[in-house]
Amino acid sequence: MSNASKPKNAFYAQSGGVTAVINASACGVIQAAKESDQIGTVYAGHNGIIGALTEELIDTSQESKETIAALKHTPSGAFGSCRYKLKSLEENKAEYMRLIEVFKAHDIGYFFYNGGGDSADTCLKVSKLSEQMGYPIQAIHVPKTVDNDLPFTDNSPGFGSVAKYVAISTQEAGLDIASMCKTSTKVFIFEVMGRHAGWIAGSAGIASTNEHTPPHIILMPEIAFEETAFLNKVDQCVKDYGFCVIVASEGTQDKDGKFLADAGAKDAFGHTQLGGVAPTLATLVKDKLGYKYHWAVADYLQRAARHIASKTDVDQAYAVGRAAVEKALEGKNAIMPCIQRTSDTPYTWEIGEAPLAEVANVEQKMPRDFISEDGFHITEKAKTYFSPLIQGEDYPPYINGLPQVAKLKKVFAPKKTATNFDVNK
Amino acid sequence: MSNASKPKNAFYAQSGGVTAVINASACGVIQAAKESDQIGTVYAGHNGIIGALTEELIDTSQESKETIAALKHTPSGAFGSCRYKLKSLEENKAEYMRLIEVFKAHDIGYFFYNGGGDSADTCLKVSKLSEQMGYPIQAIHVPKTVDNDLPFTDNSPGFGSVAKYVAISTQEAGLDIASMCKTSTKVFIFEVMGRHAGWIAGSAGIASTNEHTPPHIILMPEIAFEETAFLNKVDQCVKDYGFCVIVASEGTQDKDGKFLADAGAKDAFGHTQLGGVAPTLATLVKDKLGYKYHWAVADYLQRAARHIASKTDVDQAYAVGRAAVEKALEGKNAIMPCIQRTSDTPYTWEIGEAPLAEVANVEQKMPRDFISEDGFHITEKAKTYFSPLIQGEDYPPYINGLPQVAKLKKVFAPKKTATNFDVNK
């Protein structure tokens, strides 16, 4: 093979908060790349884009076929992810130049960046700058975020599995409280993720098949929290159904945009107690209504819960990974493969694409017509949207009662640049 | 059939905090009773023992075979449970006499009480008093408690499923934090149940296959919490492994028995903030070490998590339900069927029995040799004990992405006593 036709290598990195299925996208990228003779080695960034800056490139060809396949049922970011937003070109051009330097040194022609809105922006910048610098790289963004706030795509891979976890947990805990409310807990508050949008909290609403089935109240950042209306609703639920189950977004906020979680409780030493919407609401319910309460905060458990991942979500995460490679091979650049819904019932979807210039830094909130008039629940329209996303189970294999996960060797490619790059802290 | 040989009816009730598998025990009781011609109808107490006092008896013969079978995969107490401890005979003999009155009116000869230590005591009292009153009832206790604190039995049905949930959640969240700790959360705290004993927190230790695999620290009520030792250990883990995952019992306490959850944070109005060990520890970590933290509180989610129940646990819950009936038919009285471990590897078990007089009100704590020398983890001996209890998955059937549960008709038997009994509030 002559040097001219030598296939370019690819760089893949995971960015931002990880999910139950981001490794399924990694699996899709790596497997699709392996099937093509136009792509050489896929290098994965150790701890995301930081791995490119520090030239810590995991050589995925050193991993067995079985390990790569096992990524499909391994939660978290198997190669390491990071919260590291590249600054603007003006502020820190050196960072971008360093990226191109490392990519050039490793003969990388394809950049697959697996993340949310911020990383779509980074991806776009890499594409542009590499062109300016005369070493053009095809940069494809692979969508991922539990927040479900990316535009153009029917949903964001990672979200469906959180939605399934949250809906099932709400159903299960709801049955628990229903069975004991006669003499025990009357109000249960379940705090879920969603700082800016109510997609995750809203998805719990699928568990509610009629008004007496939990959740009875859903709090979303899109609707300003009003204490009196909330307490009245809680009280009415307890009177009507014997109990009240509330699912609250961490981003629940009042009309001035003040987060409930920042209510400012102090401990005995005057330190601010580390908040949480759930304990704040529980305090309110106890003080104003006097009902026995319990609360739960799922935090990382919800986005790591691969054991109850949605099969639809796993399939889509894998599909966008593969599609990223296929589109790169078609010569596409600065785009994001996305999921296009072609029918609600039965749910059918196909892969489309969106230009990164229009994806980057756009945040999709819950539409108002997904939220009930009183602001405390979701509409049928929302249920039609959410329901397909949690369909199907895709259980991981188990050994000794615990899920089996991919164990990577993580062999680094030998360094080729002389620079030791200091990553901004 | 002459009146003399007419089979006696049975009364079954669920007591105290419900579990993911208590309905599997109900299923065992009802199915085994149906197979016998010595037992007439099984009545289930609506909201537990309160249903006997108020004569709200659910006629289980009105439920279809399919519904009864579906109990096996339905979490919570399908007939309603309650936190209602009968007072001592001296304090409130009227309550016991009322029980016997209702049992007599409905020709009940068997009392199956499905609960923890308190209900074992009630069960014993019913057996004794019914004899004294000349209407002897065979009272059998069916063990259940996520706390795993019942004596004589290898474990308590309900515990294995919580253990599985906690171990898997710890593994999954641990992978999440490991993958992001370079630039994000360094310390994660996961609060689990266990007010008096560390069984649940301890079981998370199975997820840890070596010292750098989470959980790194387990806090159990059996070991007095020492702030300095704890902080040193957290700091060391972050330095050695890059992150630290802590599983904390809600009952974590200091050497004076003061619960960390009662640390007494006040909100802006001076109200006591509803605690939680996790936020208290998070505040400590933040103030003293400055690491970025996250925390989760599973609360009811853990004991309701039928979606990831342990197959061993489901099998055992069902088996003790059946055994209760079989032992009653053998003429046994005032006993509790229990699980006897006959081998660790492979795990084998059989059903034995324990006299209620010795079971009632005894609380089994974690043995000291289950806890590592420094008090922050479990030993190999503990792992040998815990590991079999989480073996096997027993997935419920799903419809539209959500678990299917038993929907009972709950037809009450016609009342036969004139009394309207007021339940003590």
Coordinates of N, CA, C and O in Angstrom, one line a residue, chain A residues 14 50 67 74 123 215 233 260 326 344 358 393:
Chain A
Q14 N -15.0 10.7 24.7 CA -16.3 10.8 25.5 C -16.2 12.1 26.3 O -15.2 12.5 26.8
I50 N -9.0 15.6 27.0 CA -7.8 15.7 27.8 C -6.7 14.8 27.3 O -5.5 15.1 27.1
T67 N -14.0 -7.7 24.3 CA -14.1 -6.5 25.1 C -14.8 -5.4 24.5 O -15.6 -4.7 25.1
T74 N -21.8 -2.0 29.1 CA -21.0 -1.4 30.2 C -21.4 0.1 30.4 O -21.2 0.9 29.5
C123 N -16.5 20.3 18.7 CA -16.3 19.5 17.5 C -16.3 20.4 16.2 O -15.5 20.2 15.3
P215 N -46.7 8.9 39.5 CA -46.6 10.1 40.4 C -47.8 11.0 40.3 O -48.4 11.1 39.2
K233 N -51.9 21.1 46.4 CA -52.0 19.9 45.6 C -51.6 18.6 46.4 O -52.2 17.6 46.3
L260 N -34.7 25.8 44.2 CA -35.1 25.3 45.5 C -34.0 24.6 46.3 O -33.9 24.7 47.5
E326 N -20.0 5.9 9.4 CA -20.5 5.7 8.0 C -20.6 7.1 7.3 O -20.2 7.2 6.1
D344 N -45.1 7.1 15.7 CA -45.2 6.9 17.2 C -45.6 5.5 17.6 O -45.0 4.9 18.5
E358 N -25.8 24.4 13.6 CA -27.1 24.6 14.2 C -27.4 23.9 15.5 O -28.3 24.2 16.2
E393 N -36.1 -4.3 27.2 CA -35.1 -4.4 28.2 C -33.9 -5.0 27.5 O -34.0 -5.7 26.5

